Amino acid sequence: MQLVKKTKLPALADSAALRYFNFIALYFAEGLPMGMLFIGIPAWMAMNDKSIVEIGSFDVACAFPWTFKFFVAPLMDRYTYLPMGRKRPWVIICQTGLFLSMVGFAFVPDPLNNVHLLVIGGFFVSIFGASQDAATDGLAVDTVPAEEQAKTNAYMNGSRMIGSSFALTIGTWLLTDYNFKISVLVIAILIGLIIFVPLLLRERSSERIFPWSSGAPDEDNEKLQINSWAAMVRSLYMAFSLKNSFLLGLLLFTSQGAYNYFEKLLPIFAVKVSGWTNVYYSHVFSIADLTGGILGMLVGGWLIDKFGKKRMIYTYLFFIFFETLLLVFLSKYWTNVPFLYSFIIIYRWVNAFAKIGVFAIAMQCCSKKVSASQFTFYMTIGALGSMVGAALIAPVKSFFSWEVSFALFALMMLMSAFLLRLLNFNKLEQQISDMAEIDAEEKYRTTNSDAWQMSKP
């Protein structure tokens, strides 16, 4: 018995520092494939004269799995192995799948001449990336106290940006100086190493490290666990039937769609209009993400806690709106390297801060009973917006100038600010809390009908 105690490792519930470390590591791993799939490879394709339609098809294939992860999240809420935690088993499975899918992606033969295979490979990597994201988000909602949520979201979003920028820098260098296979395999190995984080950090101290280890389910997790699809559907319906839930989903759809639309235009614009190489663009974007991620981790959460979520998100959205208008009206500077360099750096900084705020609102308004499903639903709506944003590139650029294409993004930022104005997320949080109490009372009444009758006044 004493041997078990000596070999036990600390759990997430025991330490804020461990929670921060855990989510920084997992989101860093999540960002690694995203840097290549969403930025590095599209820029590489543009540099090698692939058409906007081909690049757009790859973007859509990579974005699409993020729109149906909502069908995976209910499985994570409904089925789990409680002796190892509510979400940790799923995190381990999905992280392993992400590693293996990246290894498979590396072996796409002659990718520039087999774009259809490149598209299929990117699609499968994104399936596991989206699933890992759903499991990690559910783990965060389950284990992070309300007072830590803004800071945790800052660390999560910041570390994902750092992972993306790191992979973009290393991957693009290897892609250019060596080949596609080596580039993707190196990223895959890094993802594989991070599997050890969820393997060694439990959710609760009573739980098992491995299925064959000693340990037992946590009592609180047993109370939260939903054991029927009917109860899950009822909880989700109650949560999403609220007006403010709809507005929050619409805000995520509009803002994430706008960001992805703009960020898919930028590498094409930089290569085809400004005369940059894909290597130089990847270098600039990785610096922007690295510095933006660090700034987000250091001050993003602090600014939200000090000045409030709505006020800061308004500030970020309007800043991006006016910055984009400058890009529209200063077309004579489009080939000026310092101008575009500064624009991308500043945009990614502010973009990082804006995402931290919106994601913190979404996490704040989730019920722990259906944490993976509810938070993933919000993120899925955002991912659906991202896919629509990527799909807009080809038709918009076929009929409109670069000025109009950028102005459309600025208009999307205004729409996002308007939706934020309508949203009352404090009211939504209270409604979710009230519904959870009602649900808990009904569950208690159903399972302990005699005791419930005696407790009535």
PDB file of C-alpha atoms in Angstrom, residues 31-299:
ATOM      1  CA  GLY A  31      -1.207  23.714 -32.892  1.00  0.00           C
ATOM      2  CA  LEU A  32       1.611  21.674 -34.465  1.00  0.00           C
ATOM      3  CA  PRO A  33      -0.398  20.133 -37.335  1.00  0.00           C
ATOM      4  CA  MET A  34      -2.500  23.297 -37.706  1.00  0.00           C
ATOM      5  CA  GLY A  35       0.575  25.375 -38.530  1.00  0.00           C
ATOM      6  CA  MET A  36       1.332  23.139 -41.505  1.00  0.00           C
ATOM      7  CA  LEU A  37      -2.213  22.269 -42.608  1.00  0.00           C
ATOM      8  CA  PHE A  38      -3.696  25.743 -42.486  1.00  0.00           C
ATOM      9  CA  ILE A  39      -0.697  27.968 -43.297  1.00  0.00           C
ATOM     10  CA  GLY A  40       2.496  26.174 -44.360  1.00  0.00           C
ATOM     11  CA  ILE A  41       1.136  23.751 -46.954  1.00  0.00           C
ATOM     12  CA  PRO A  42      -1.291  26.242 -48.612  1.00  0.00           C
ATOM     13  CA  ALA A  43       1.579  28.762 -48.941  1.00  0.00           C
ATOM     14  CA  TRP A  44       3.820  25.993 -50.344  1.00  0.00           C
ATOM     15  CA  MET A  45       1.098  25.087 -52.848  1.00  0.00           C
ATOM     16  CA  ALA A  46       0.741  28.747 -53.897  1.00  0.00           C
ATOM     17  CA  MET A  47       4.508  29.015 -54.344  1.00  0.00           C
ATOM     18  CA  ASN A  48       4.377  25.981 -56.640  1.00  0.00           C
ATOM     19  CA  ASP A  49       1.666  27.540 -58.852  1.00  0.00           C
ATOM     20  CA  LYS A  50      -1.253  25.474 -57.614  1.00  0.00           C
ATOM     21  CA  SER A  51      -4.592  27.084 -58.424  1.00  0.00           C
ATOM     22  CA  ILE A  52      -6.783  28.868 -55.887  1.00  0.00           C
ATOM     23  CA  VAL A  53      -9.374  26.112 -56.403  1.00  0.00           C
ATOM     24  CA  GLU A  54      -6.820  23.396 -55.478  1.00  0.00           C
ATOM     25  CA  ILE A  55      -5.609  25.360 -52.471  1.00  0.00           C
ATOM     26  CA  GLY A  56      -9.201  26.059 -51.444  1.00  0.00           C
ATOM     27  CA  SER A  57     -10.132  22.362 -51.691  1.00  0.00           C
ATOM     28  CA  PHE A  58      -7.263  21.476 -49.342  1.00  0.00           C
ATOM     29  CA  ASP A  59      -8.335  24.237 -46.913  1.00  0.00           C
ATOM     30  CA  VAL A  60     -11.941  23.034 -46.907  1.00  0.00           C
ATOM     31  CA  ALA A  61     -10.892  19.392 -46.396  1.00  0.00           C
ATOM     32  CA  CYS A  62      -8.806  20.392 -43.366  1.00  0.00           C
ATOM     33  CA  ALA A  63     -11.552  22.606 -41.933  1.00  0.00           C
ATOM     34  CA  PHE A  64     -14.467  20.206 -42.527  1.00  0.00           C
ATOM     35  CA  PRO A  65     -13.733  17.662 -39.736  1.00  0.00           C
ATOM     36  CA  TRP A  66     -13.846  20.503 -37.219  1.00  0.00           C
ATOM     37  CA  THR A  67     -17.510  21.045 -38.126  1.00  0.00           C
ATOM     38  CA  PHE A  68     -18.687  17.540 -37.179  1.00  0.00           C
ATOM     39  CA  LYS A  69     -16.716  17.000 -33.986  1.00  0.00           C
ATOM     40  CA  PHE A  70     -20.040  17.723 -32.245  1.00  0.00           C
ATOM     41  CA  PHE A  71     -21.028  14.155 -33.170  1.00  0.00           C
ATOM     42  CA  VAL A  72     -17.921  12.851 -31.392  1.00  0.00           C
ATOM     43  CA  ALA A  73     -18.261  14.965 -28.230  1.00  0.00           C
ATOM     44  CA  PRO A  74     -21.537  13.369 -27.006  1.00  0.00           C
ATOM     45  CA  LEU A  75     -19.799   9.977 -27.148  1.00  0.00           C
ATOM     46  CA  MET A  76     -17.118  11.423 -24.865  1.00  0.00           C
ATOM     47  CA  ASP A  77     -19.763  12.653 -22.398  1.00  0.00           C
ATOM     48  CA  ARG A  78     -21.820   9.462 -22.588  1.00  0.00           C
ATOM     49  CA  TYR A  79     -19.082   6.793 -22.606  1.00  0.00           C
ATOM     50  CA  THR A  80     -15.844   6.844 -20.664  1.00  0.00           C
ATOM     51  CA  TYR A  81     -13.713   4.776 -18.329  1.00  0.00           C
ATOM     52  CA  LEU A  82     -14.307   6.549 -15.018  1.00  0.00           C
ATOM     53  CA  PRO A  83     -11.490   4.784 -13.112  1.00  0.00           C
ATOM     54  CA  MET A  84      -9.133   6.831 -15.366  1.00  0.00           C
ATOM     55  CA  GLY A  85     -11.282   9.994 -15.414  1.00  0.00           C
ATOM     56  CA  ARG A  86     -14.140  11.422 -17.462  1.00  0.00           C
ATOM     57  CA  LYS A  87     -12.126  12.888 -20.347  1.00  0.00           C
ATOM     58  CA  ARG A  88      -8.521  11.733 -19.872  1.00  0.00           C
ATOM     59  CA  PRO A  89      -9.025   8.344 -21.611  1.00  0.00           C
ATOM     60  CA  TRP A  90     -10.393  10.154 -24.645  1.00  0.00           C
ATOM     61  CA  VAL A  91      -7.518  12.654 -24.646  1.00  0.00           C
ATOM     62  CA  ILE A  92      -5.004   9.782 -24.699  1.00  0.00           C
ATOM     63  CA  ILE A  93      -6.840   7.988 -27.533  1.00  0.00           C
ATOM     64  CA  CYS A  94      -7.214  11.122 -29.682  1.00  0.00           C
ATOM     65  CA  GLN A  95      -3.646  12.308 -29.101  1.00  0.00           C
ATOM     66  CA  THR A  96      -2.394   8.894 -30.201  1.00  0.00           C
ATOM     67  CA  GLY A  97      -4.634   9.022 -33.272  1.00  0.00           C
ATOM     68  CA  LEU A  98      -3.311  12.469 -34.157  1.00  0.00           C
ATOM     69  CA  PHE A  99       0.263  11.153 -34.019  1.00  0.00           C
ATOM     70  CA  LEU A 100      -0.496   8.103 -36.185  1.00  0.00           C
ATOM     71  CA  SER A 101      -2.493  10.085 -38.756  1.00  0.00           C
ATOM     72  CA  MET A 102       0.386  12.562 -39.153  1.00  0.00           C
ATOM     73  CA  VAL A 103       2.766   9.656 -39.736  1.00  0.00           C
ATOM     74  CA  GLY A 104       0.432   8.358 -42.449  1.00  0.00           C
ATOM     75  CA  PHE A 105       0.083  11.840 -43.971  1.00  0.00           C
ATOM     76  CA  ALA A 106       3.861  12.034 -44.339  1.00  0.00           C
ATOM     77  CA  PHE A 107       3.798   9.156 -46.836  1.00  0.00           C
ATOM     78  CA  VAL A 108       1.522  10.834 -49.407  1.00  0.00           C
ATOM     79  CA  PRO A 109       3.478  10.232 -52.659  1.00  0.00           C
ATOM     80  CA  ASP A 110       4.474  13.259 -54.756  1.00  0.00           C
ATOM     81  CA  PRO A 111       1.897  15.504 -53.006  1.00  0.00           C
ATOM     82  CA  LEU A 112       2.069  18.429 -55.457  1.00  0.00           C
ATOM     83  CA  ASN A 113       1.092  16.106 -58.302  1.00  0.00           C
ATOM     84  CA  ASN A 114      -1.394  14.118 -56.224  1.00  0.00           C
ATOM     85  CA  VAL A 115      -3.446  16.913 -54.703  1.00  0.00           C
ATOM     86  CA  HIS A 116      -6.417  14.567 -54.206  1.00  0.00           C
ATOM     87  CA  LEU A 117      -4.277  12.366 -51.918  1.00  0.00           C
ATOM     88  CA  LEU A 118      -2.965  15.459 -50.136  1.00  0.00           C
ATOM     89  CA  VAL A 119      -6.564  16.534 -49.532  1.00  0.00           C
ATOM     90  CA  ILE A 120      -7.516  13.089 -48.168  1.00  0.00           C
ATOM     91  CA  GLY A 121      -4.461  13.006 -45.889  1.00  0.00           C
ATOM     92  CA  GLY A 122      -5.177  16.480 -44.521  1.00  0.00           C
ATOM     93  CA  PHE A 123      -8.784  15.441 -43.917  1.00  0.00           C
ATOM     94  CA  PHE A 124      -7.800  12.438 -41.767  1.00  0.00           C
ATOM     95  CA  VAL A 125      -5.271  14.431 -39.734  1.00  0.00           C
ATOM     96  CA  SER A 126      -7.959  17.019 -39.040  1.00  0.00           C
ATOM     97  CA  ILE A 127     -10.381  14.326 -37.877  1.00  0.00           C
ATOM     98  CA  PHE A 128      -8.032  13.396 -35.032  1.00  0.00           C
ATOM     99  CA  GLY A 129      -7.032  17.022 -34.442  1.00  0.00           C
ATOM    100  CA  ALA A 130     -10.685  17.990 -34.018  1.00  0.00           C
ATOM    101  CA  SER A 131     -11.354  14.983 -31.743  1.00  0.00           C
ATOM    102  CA  GLN A 132      -8.320  15.789 -29.597  1.00  0.00           C
ATOM    103  CA  ASP A 133      -9.574  19.363 -29.327  1.00  0.00           C
ATOM    104  CA  ALA A 134     -13.048  18.212 -28.215  1.00  0.00           C
ATOM    105  CA  ALA A 135     -11.604  15.909 -25.551  1.00  0.00           C
ATOM    106  CA  THR A 136      -9.177  18.562 -24.273  1.00  0.00           C
ATOM    107  CA  ASP A 137     -11.871  21.234 -24.138  1.00  0.00           C
ATOM    108  CA  GLY A 138     -14.160  18.900 -22.204  1.00  0.00           C
ATOM    109  CA  LEU A 139     -11.316  18.177 -19.778  1.00  0.00           C
ATOM    110  CA  ALA A 140     -10.782  21.927 -19.317  1.00  0.00           C
ATOM    111  CA  VAL A 141     -14.460  22.620 -18.557  1.00  0.00           C
ATOM    112  CA  ASP A 142     -14.476  19.719 -16.065  1.00  0.00           C
ATOM    113  CA  THR A 143     -11.285  20.625 -14.180  1.00  0.00           C
ATOM    114  CA  VAL A 144     -10.718  24.407 -14.443  1.00  0.00           C
ATOM    115  CA  PRO A 145     -12.413  26.563 -11.751  1.00  0.00           C
ATOM    116  CA  ALA A 146     -14.320  29.667 -12.902  1.00  0.00           C
ATOM    117  CA  GLU A 147     -11.669  32.042 -11.532  1.00  0.00           C
ATOM    118  CA  GLU A 148      -8.981  30.386 -13.689  1.00  0.00           C
ATOM    119  CA  GLN A 149     -10.909  30.231 -16.981  1.00  0.00           C
ATOM    120  CA  ALA A 150      -9.715  33.492 -18.562  1.00  0.00           C
ATOM    121  CA  LYS A 151      -6.074  32.730 -17.719  1.00  0.00           C
ATOM    122  CA  THR A 152      -6.436  29.113 -18.854  1.00  0.00           C
ATOM    123  CA  ASN A 153      -7.921  30.191 -22.189  1.00  0.00           C
ATOM    124  CA  ALA A 154      -5.041  32.623 -22.595  1.00  0.00           C
ATOM    125  CA  TYR A 155      -2.547  29.804 -22.010  1.00  0.00           C
ATOM    126  CA  MET A 156      -4.466  27.417 -24.278  1.00  0.00           C
ATOM    127  CA  ASN A 157      -4.844  29.797 -27.198  1.00  0.00           C
ATOM    128  CA  GLY A 158      -1.322  31.177 -26.735  1.00  0.00           C
ATOM    129  CA  SER A 159       0.316  27.753 -26.651  1.00  0.00           C
ATOM    130  CA  ARG A 160      -1.639  26.657 -29.724  1.00  0.00           C
ATOM    131  CA  MET A 161      -0.349  29.730 -31.584  1.00  0.00           C
ATOM    132  CA  ILE A 162       3.205  28.998 -30.404  1.00  0.00           C
ATOM    133  CA  GLY A 163       2.864  25.373 -31.519  1.00  0.00           C
ATOM    134  CA  SER A 164       1.494  26.500 -34.870  1.00  0.00           C
ATOM    135  CA  SER A 165       4.278  29.033 -35.406  1.00  0.00           C
ATOM    136  CA  PHE A 166       6.950  26.565 -34.288  1.00  0.00           C
ATOM    137  CA  ALA A 167       5.686  23.891 -36.698  1.00  0.00           C
ATOM    138  CA  LEU A 168       5.338  26.485 -39.443  1.00  0.00           C
ATOM    139  CA  THR A 169       8.972  27.583 -39.063  1.00  0.00           C
ATOM    140  CA  ILE A 170      10.483  24.109 -38.734  1.00  0.00           C
ATOM    141  CA  GLY A 171       8.100  22.474 -41.197  1.00  0.00           C
ATOM    142  CA  THR A 172       8.551  25.078 -43.930  1.00  0.00           C
ATOM    143  CA  TRP A 173      12.330  24.927 -43.608  1.00  0.00           C
ATOM    144  CA  LEU A 174      12.304  21.136 -43.889  1.00  0.00           C
ATOM    145  CA  LEU A 175       9.747  21.297 -46.694  1.00  0.00           C
ATOM    146  CA  THR A 176      11.983  23.633 -48.705  1.00  0.00           C
ATOM    147  CA  ASP A 177      15.425  22.212 -47.946  1.00  0.00           C
ATOM    148  CA  TYR A 178      14.480  18.526 -47.755  1.00  0.00           C
ATOM    149  CA  ASN A 179      11.045  17.158 -48.660  1.00  0.00           C
ATOM    150  CA  PHE A 180       7.411  16.769 -47.644  1.00  0.00           C
ATOM    151  CA  LYS A 181       7.913  13.408 -45.896  1.00  0.00           C
ATOM    152  CA  ILE A 182      10.684  14.599 -43.564  1.00  0.00           C
ATOM    153  CA  SER A 183       8.833  17.825 -42.782  1.00  0.00           C
ATOM    154  CA  VAL A 184       5.625  16.077 -41.700  1.00  0.00           C
ATOM    155  CA  LEU A 185       7.403  13.222 -39.869  1.00  0.00           C
ATOM    156  CA  VAL A 186       9.329  15.642 -37.646  1.00  0.00           C
ATOM    157  CA  ILE A 187       6.057  17.330 -36.641  1.00  0.00           C
ATOM    158  CA  ALA A 188       4.506  13.903 -36.018  1.00  0.00           C
ATOM    159  CA  ILE A 189       7.336  12.919 -33.645  1.00  0.00           C
ATOM    160  CA  LEU A 190       6.800  16.068 -31.585  1.00  0.00           C
ATOM    161  CA  ILE A 191       3.077  15.259 -31.331  1.00  0.00           C
ATOM    162  CA  GLY A 192       3.938  11.727 -30.248  1.00  0.00           C
ATOM    163  CA  LEU A 193       6.179  12.920 -27.426  1.00  0.00           C
ATOM    164  CA  ILE A 194       3.362  14.973 -25.885  1.00  0.00           C
ATOM    165  CA  ILE A 195       1.254  11.816 -25.429  1.00  0.00           C
ATOM    166  CA  PHE A 196       3.233  11.309 -22.186  1.00  0.00           C
ATOM    167  CA  VAL A 197       1.537  14.363 -20.601  1.00  0.00           C
ATOM    168  CA  PRO A 198      -2.017  12.944 -20.422  1.00  0.00           C
ATOM    169  CA  LEU A 199      -0.551   9.482 -19.776  1.00  0.00           C
ATOM    170  CA  LEU A 200       1.094  10.644 -16.534  1.00  0.00           C
ATOM    171  CA  LEU A 201      -1.293  13.325 -15.230  1.00  0.00           C
ATOM    172  CA  ARG A 202      -4.565  12.094 -13.766  1.00  0.00           C
ATOM    173  CA  GLU A 203      -7.724  14.179 -13.409  1.00  0.00           C
ATOM    174  CA  ARG A 204      -8.297  13.223  -9.741  1.00  0.00           C
ATOM    175  CA  SER A 205      -5.902  11.751  -7.190  1.00  0.00           C
ATOM    176  CA  SER A 206      -8.060   8.654  -6.557  1.00  0.00           C
ATOM    177  CA  GLU A 207      -7.977   7.537 -10.197  1.00  0.00           C
ATOM    178  CA  ARG A 208      -5.734   5.124 -12.058  1.00  0.00           C
ATOM    179  CA  ILE A 209      -2.755   6.072 -14.195  1.00  0.00           C
ATOM    180  CA  PHE A 210      -3.264   3.019 -16.444  1.00  0.00           C
ATOM    181  CA  PRO A 211      -6.166   0.542 -16.724  1.00  0.00           C
ATOM    182  CA  TRP A 212      -4.133  -2.066 -14.811  1.00  0.00           C
ATOM    183  CA  SER A 213      -3.074   0.347 -12.011  1.00  0.00           C
ATOM    184  CA  SER A 214      -4.798   0.693  -8.648  1.00  0.00           C
ATOM    185  CA  GLY A 215      -7.410   3.400  -8.181  1.00  0.00           C
ATOM    186  CA  ALA A 216     -11.135   4.138  -8.227  1.00  0.00           C
ATOM    187  CA  PRO A 217     -13.559   6.571  -9.905  1.00  0.00           C
ATOM    188  CA  ASP A 218     -13.951   9.988  -8.278  1.00  0.00           C
ATOM    189  CA  GLU A 219     -17.317  10.416  -6.515  1.00  0.00           C
ATOM    190  CA  ASP A 220     -17.978  13.829  -8.085  1.00  0.00           C
ATOM    191  CA  ASN A 221     -17.347  12.425 -11.552  1.00  0.00           C
ATOM    192  CA  GLU A 222     -19.773   9.577 -10.867  1.00  0.00           C
ATOM    193  CA  LYS A 223     -22.451  12.130  -9.959  1.00  0.00           C
ATOM    194  CA  LEU A 224     -21.806  14.186 -13.093  1.00  0.00           C
ATOM    195  CA  GLN A 225     -21.713  11.218 -15.463  1.00  0.00           C
ATOM    196  CA  ILE A 226     -24.801  10.917 -17.657  1.00  0.00           C
ATOM    197  CA  ASN A 227     -25.800   7.296 -18.167  1.00  0.00           C
ATOM    198  CA  SER A 228     -28.556   7.603 -20.745  1.00  0.00           C
ATOM    199  CA  TRP A 229     -28.905   9.266 -24.129  1.00  0.00           C
ATOM    200  CA  ALA A 230     -32.304  10.647 -23.124  1.00  0.00           C
ATOM    201  CA  ALA A 231     -30.801  12.549 -20.187  1.00  0.00           C
ATOM    202  CA  MET A 232     -28.015  13.893 -22.409  1.00  0.00           C
ATOM    203  CA  VAL A 233     -30.401  15.054 -25.115  1.00  0.00           C
ATOM    204  CA  ARG A 234     -32.559  16.743 -22.481  1.00  0.00           C
ATOM    205  CA  SER A 235     -29.574  18.571 -20.949  1.00  0.00           C
ATOM    206  CA  LEU A 236     -28.312  19.719 -24.342  1.00  0.00           C
ATOM    207  CA  TYR A 237     -31.757  20.811 -25.491  1.00  0.00           C
ATOM    208  CA  MET A 238     -32.264  22.864 -22.341  1.00  0.00           C
ATOM    209  CA  ALA A 239     -28.865  24.541 -22.839  1.00  0.00           C
ATOM    210  CA  PHE A 240     -29.247  25.349 -26.530  1.00  0.00           C
ATOM    211  CA  SER A 241     -32.888  26.422 -26.446  1.00  0.00           C
ATOM    212  CA  LEU A 242     -31.850  29.706 -24.823  1.00  0.00           C
ATOM    213  CA  LYS A 243     -31.706  32.902 -26.879  1.00  0.00           C
ATOM    214  CA  ASN A 244     -28.234  33.822 -25.654  1.00  0.00           C
ATOM    215  CA  SER A 245     -26.889  30.369 -26.553  1.00  0.00           C
ATOM    216  CA  PHE A 246     -28.017  31.015 -30.126  1.00  0.00           C
ATOM    217  CA  LEU A 247     -26.362  34.451 -30.132  1.00  0.00           C
ATOM    218  CA  LEU A 248     -23.111  33.023 -28.745  1.00  0.00           C
ATOM    219  CA  GLY A 249     -23.092  30.376 -31.474  1.00  0.00           C
ATOM    220  CA  LEU A 250     -23.746  33.023 -34.135  1.00  0.00           C
ATOM    221  CA  LEU A 251     -20.890  35.154 -32.763  1.00  0.00           C
ATOM    222  CA  LEU A 252     -18.510  32.188 -33.002  1.00  0.00           C
ATOM    223  CA  PHE A 253     -19.696  31.317 -36.530  1.00  0.00           C
ATOM    224  CA  THR A 254     -19.220  34.877 -37.797  1.00  0.00           C
ATOM    225  CA  SER A 255     -15.918  35.674 -36.084  1.00  0.00           C
ATOM    226  CA  GLN A 256     -14.180  32.334 -36.760  1.00  0.00           C
ATOM    227  CA  GLY A 257     -15.430  32.320 -40.347  1.00  0.00           C
ATOM    228  CA  ALA A 258     -14.069  35.815 -40.846  1.00  0.00           C
ATOM    229  CA  TYR A 259     -10.661  34.954 -39.384  1.00  0.00           C
ATOM    230  CA  ASN A 260     -10.255  31.826 -41.514  1.00  0.00           C
ATOM    231  CA  TYR A 261     -11.410  33.618 -44.665  1.00  0.00           C
ATOM    232  CA  PHE A 262      -8.874  36.392 -44.121  1.00  0.00           C
ATOM    233  CA  GLU A 263      -6.016  34.131 -43.058  1.00  0.00           C
ATOM    234  CA  LYS A 264      -6.474  31.938 -46.144  1.00  0.00           C
ATOM    235  CA  LEU A 265      -6.374  35.027 -48.363  1.00  0.00           C
ATOM    236  CA  LEU A 266      -3.193  36.397 -46.800  1.00  0.00           C
ATOM    237  CA  PRO A 267      -0.657  33.773 -48.020  1.00  0.00           C
ATOM    238  CA  ILE A 268      -2.122  33.883 -51.543  1.00  0.00           C
ATOM    239  CA  PHE A 269      -2.027  37.686 -51.481  1.00  0.00           C
ATOM    240  CA  ALA A 270       1.524  37.806 -50.105  1.00  0.00           C
ATOM    241  CA  VAL A 271       2.868  35.373 -52.720  1.00  0.00           C
ATOM    242  CA  LYS A 272       0.911  36.469 -55.798  1.00  0.00           C
ATOM    243  CA  VAL A 273       0.593  40.242 -55.184  1.00  0.00           C
ATOM    244  CA  SER A 274       3.343  41.292 -52.786  1.00  0.00           C
ATOM    245  CA  GLY A 275       5.972  39.014 -54.340  1.00  0.00           C
ATOM    246  CA  TRP A 276       6.892  37.112 -51.184  1.00  0.00           C
ATOM    247  CA  THR A 277       8.054  33.501 -51.206  1.00  0.00           C
ATOM    248  CA  ASN A 278       6.178  30.883 -49.208  1.00  0.00           C
ATOM    249  CA  VAL A 279       9.240  30.565 -46.948  1.00  0.00           C
ATOM    250  CA  TYR A 280       9.279  34.282 -46.166  1.00  0.00           C
ATOM    251  CA  TYR A 281       5.531  34.389 -45.565  1.00  0.00           C
ATOM    252  CA  SER A 282       5.755  31.375 -43.230  1.00  0.00           C
ATOM    253  CA  HIS A 283       8.634  33.097 -41.407  1.00  0.00           C
ATOM    254  CA  VAL A 284       6.613  36.282 -40.870  1.00  0.00           C
ATOM    255  CA  PHE A 285       3.437  34.453 -39.865  1.00  0.00           C
ATOM    256  CA  SER A 286       5.316  32.203 -37.444  1.00  0.00           C
ATOM    257  CA  ILE A 287       6.910  35.237 -35.771  1.00  0.00           C
ATOM    258  CA  ALA A 288       3.470  36.836 -35.520  1.00  0.00           C
ATOM    259  CA  ASP A 289       1.987  33.703 -33.943  1.00  0.00           C
ATOM    260  CA  LEU A 290       4.939  33.120 -31.633  1.00  0.00           C
ATOM    261  CA  THR A 291       4.953  36.670 -30.264  1.00  0.00           C
ATOM    262  CA  GLY A 292       1.149  36.835 -30.259  1.00  0.00           C
ATOM    263  CA  GLY A 293       0.922  33.566 -28.375  1.00  0.00           C
ATOM    264  CA  ILE A 294       3.437  34.699 -25.766  1.00  0.00           C
ATOM    265  CA  LEU A 295       1.681  38.049 -25.331  1.00  0.00           C
ATOM    266  CA  GLY A 296      -1.662  36.271 -25.054  1.00  0.00           C
ATOM    267  CA  MET A 297      -0.327  33.979 -22.345  1.00  0.00           C
ATOM    268  CA  LEU A 298       1.267  36.844 -20.412  1.00  0.00           C
ATOM    269  CA  VAL A 299      -1.359  39.588 -20.615  1.00  0.00           C
TER     270      VAL A 299
END
